[in-house]
Amino acid sequence: MLFTYNLFTFIFNDKVTSAKNRRNSIWLALIVAGLGFVGLYLVYDQFLKDYDAQGTNPPEPATIERPD
């Protein structure tokens, strides 16, 4: 989180006068964010989906049929 804060303060800092530097910094931030989302998806796809498939979800409540 601190890295993201530092990255965005670097992008929108008033000391950065060059529009080219600012544009490149915005592209860098978008690429880093995209890679982060891809990484989170791969972690979910690899580990959490299998973890859910092992039956670790709470079971549905059983229905008890009354005899007539």
PDB file of C-alpha atoms in Angstrom:
ATOM      1  CA  MET A   1       0.000   0.000   0.000  1.00  0.00           C
ATOM      2  CA  LEU A   2       2.883   2.316   0.770  1.00  0.00           C
ATOM      3  CA  PHE A   3       4.399   1.468  -2.611  1.00  0.00           C
ATOM      4  CA  THR A   4       1.156   2.415  -4.358  1.00  0.00           C
ATOM      5  CA  TYR A   5       0.956   5.676  -2.418  1.00  0.00           C
ATOM      6  CA  ASN A   6       4.541   6.528  -3.318  1.00  0.00           C
ATOM      7  CA  LEU A   7       3.927   5.651  -6.961  1.00  0.00           C
ATOM      8  CA  PHE A   8       0.880   7.899  -7.277  1.00  0.00           C
ATOM      9  CA  THR A   9       2.513  10.774  -5.412  1.00  0.00           C
ATOM     10  CA  PHE A  10       5.423  10.441  -7.816  1.00  0.00           C
ATOM     11  CA  ILE A  11       3.093  10.525 -10.816  1.00  0.00           C
ATOM     12  CA  PHE A  12       1.063  13.546  -9.743  1.00  0.00           C
ATOM     13  CA  ASN A  13       3.901  15.467  -8.121  1.00  0.00           C
ATOM     14  CA  ASP A  14       4.168  19.103  -9.194  1.00  0.00           C
ATOM     15  CA  LYS A  15       7.923  18.761  -9.541  1.00  0.00           C
ATOM     16  CA  VAL A  16       7.402  16.495 -12.533  1.00  0.00           C
ATOM     17  CA  THR A  17       7.125  19.151 -15.200  1.00  0.00           C
ATOM     18  CA  SER A  18       7.589  16.990 -18.253  1.00  0.00           C
ATOM     19  CA  ALA A  19       4.371  15.649 -19.732  1.00  0.00           C
ATOM     20  CA  LYS A  20       6.307  12.728 -21.204  1.00  0.00           C
ATOM     21  CA  ASN A  21       7.546  11.677 -17.765  1.00  0.00           C
ATOM     22  CA  ARG A  22       4.039  11.930 -16.355  1.00  0.00           C
ATOM     23  CA  ARG A  23       2.586   9.921 -19.242  1.00  0.00           C
ATOM     24  CA  ASN A  24       5.240   7.231 -18.827  1.00  0.00           C
ATOM     25  CA  SER A  25       4.578   7.116 -15.101  1.00  0.00           C
ATOM     26  CA  ILE A  26       0.857   6.653 -15.662  1.00  0.00           C
ATOM     27  CA  TRP A  27       1.560   3.782 -18.065  1.00  0.00           C
ATOM     28  CA  LEU A  28       3.903   2.264 -15.474  1.00  0.00           C
ATOM     29  CA  ALA A  29       1.205   2.512 -12.805  1.00  0.00           C
ATOM     30  CA  LEU A  30      -1.361   0.869 -15.100  1.00  0.00           C
ATOM     31  CA  ILE A  31       1.035  -1.950 -15.953  1.00  0.00           C
ATOM     32  CA  VAL A  32       1.847  -2.547 -12.277  1.00  0.00           C
ATOM     33  CA  ALA A  33      -1.867  -2.566 -11.398  1.00  0.00           C
ATOM     34  CA  GLY A  34      -2.613  -4.948 -14.270  1.00  0.00           C
ATOM     35  CA  LEU A  35       0.127  -7.325 -13.212  1.00  0.00           C
ATOM     36  CA  GLY A  36      -1.205  -7.200  -9.670  1.00  0.00           C
ATOM     37  CA  PHE A  37      -4.687  -8.183 -10.809  1.00  0.00           C
ATOM     38  CA  VAL A  38      -3.289 -10.973 -12.984  1.00  0.00           C
ATOM     39  CA  GLY A  39      -1.252 -12.218 -10.033  1.00  0.00           C
ATOM     40  CA  LEU A  40      -4.277 -12.205  -7.742  1.00  0.00           C
ATOM     41  CA  TYR A  41      -6.312 -14.105 -10.337  1.00  0.00           C
ATOM     42  CA  LEU A  42      -3.576 -16.707 -10.756  1.00  0.00           C
ATOM     43  CA  VAL A  43      -3.343 -17.197  -6.992  1.00  0.00           C
ATOM     44  CA  TYR A  44      -7.126 -17.620  -6.857  1.00  0.00           C
ATOM     45  CA  ASP A  45      -7.139 -19.979  -9.832  1.00  0.00           C
ATOM     46  CA  GLN A  46      -4.284 -22.101  -8.514  1.00  0.00           C
ATOM     47  CA  PHE A  47      -5.035 -22.349  -4.802  1.00  0.00           C
ATOM     48  CA  LEU A  48      -8.360 -20.949  -3.641  1.00  0.00           C
ATOM     49  CA  LYS A  49     -10.509 -22.585  -6.318  1.00  0.00           C
ATOM     50  CA  ASP A  50      -9.058 -25.999  -5.440  1.00  0.00           C
ATOM     51  CA  TYR A  51      -9.525 -25.221  -1.745  1.00  0.00           C
ATOM     52  CA  ASP A  52     -13.208 -24.535  -2.321  1.00  0.00           C
ATOM     53  CA  ALA A  53     -13.559 -27.668  -4.458  1.00  0.00           C
ATOM     54  CA  GLN A  54     -12.381 -29.890  -1.580  1.00  0.00           C
ATOM     55  CA  GLY A  55     -15.651 -29.430   0.213  1.00  0.00           C
ATOM     56  CA  THR A  56     -14.529 -26.795   2.666  1.00  0.00           C
ATOM     57  CA  ASN A  57     -17.644 -24.723   2.080  1.00  0.00           C
ATOM     58  CA  PRO A  58     -20.236 -25.080   4.829  1.00  0.00           C
ATOM     59  CA  PRO A  59     -22.807 -27.725   3.907  1.00  0.00           C
ATOM     60  CA  GLU A  60     -26.368 -26.815   3.168  1.00  0.00           C
ATOM     61  CA  PRO A  61     -28.795 -27.508   6.000  1.00  0.00           C
ATOM     62  CA  ALA A  62     -30.337 -30.958   5.822  1.00  0.00           C
ATOM     63  CA  THR A  63     -34.043 -31.276   5.215  1.00  0.00           C
ATOM     64  CA  ILE A  64     -35.820 -33.764   7.437  1.00  0.00           C
ATOM     65  CA  GLU A  65     -38.945 -35.289   5.953  1.00  0.00           C
ATOM     66  CA  ARG A  66     -41.746 -36.050   8.370  1.00  0.00           C
ATOM     67  CA  PRO A  67     -43.481 -39.373   7.945  1.00  0.00           C
ATOM     68  CA  ASP A  68     -47.153 -39.131   7.106  1.00  0.00           C
TER      69      ASP A  68
END
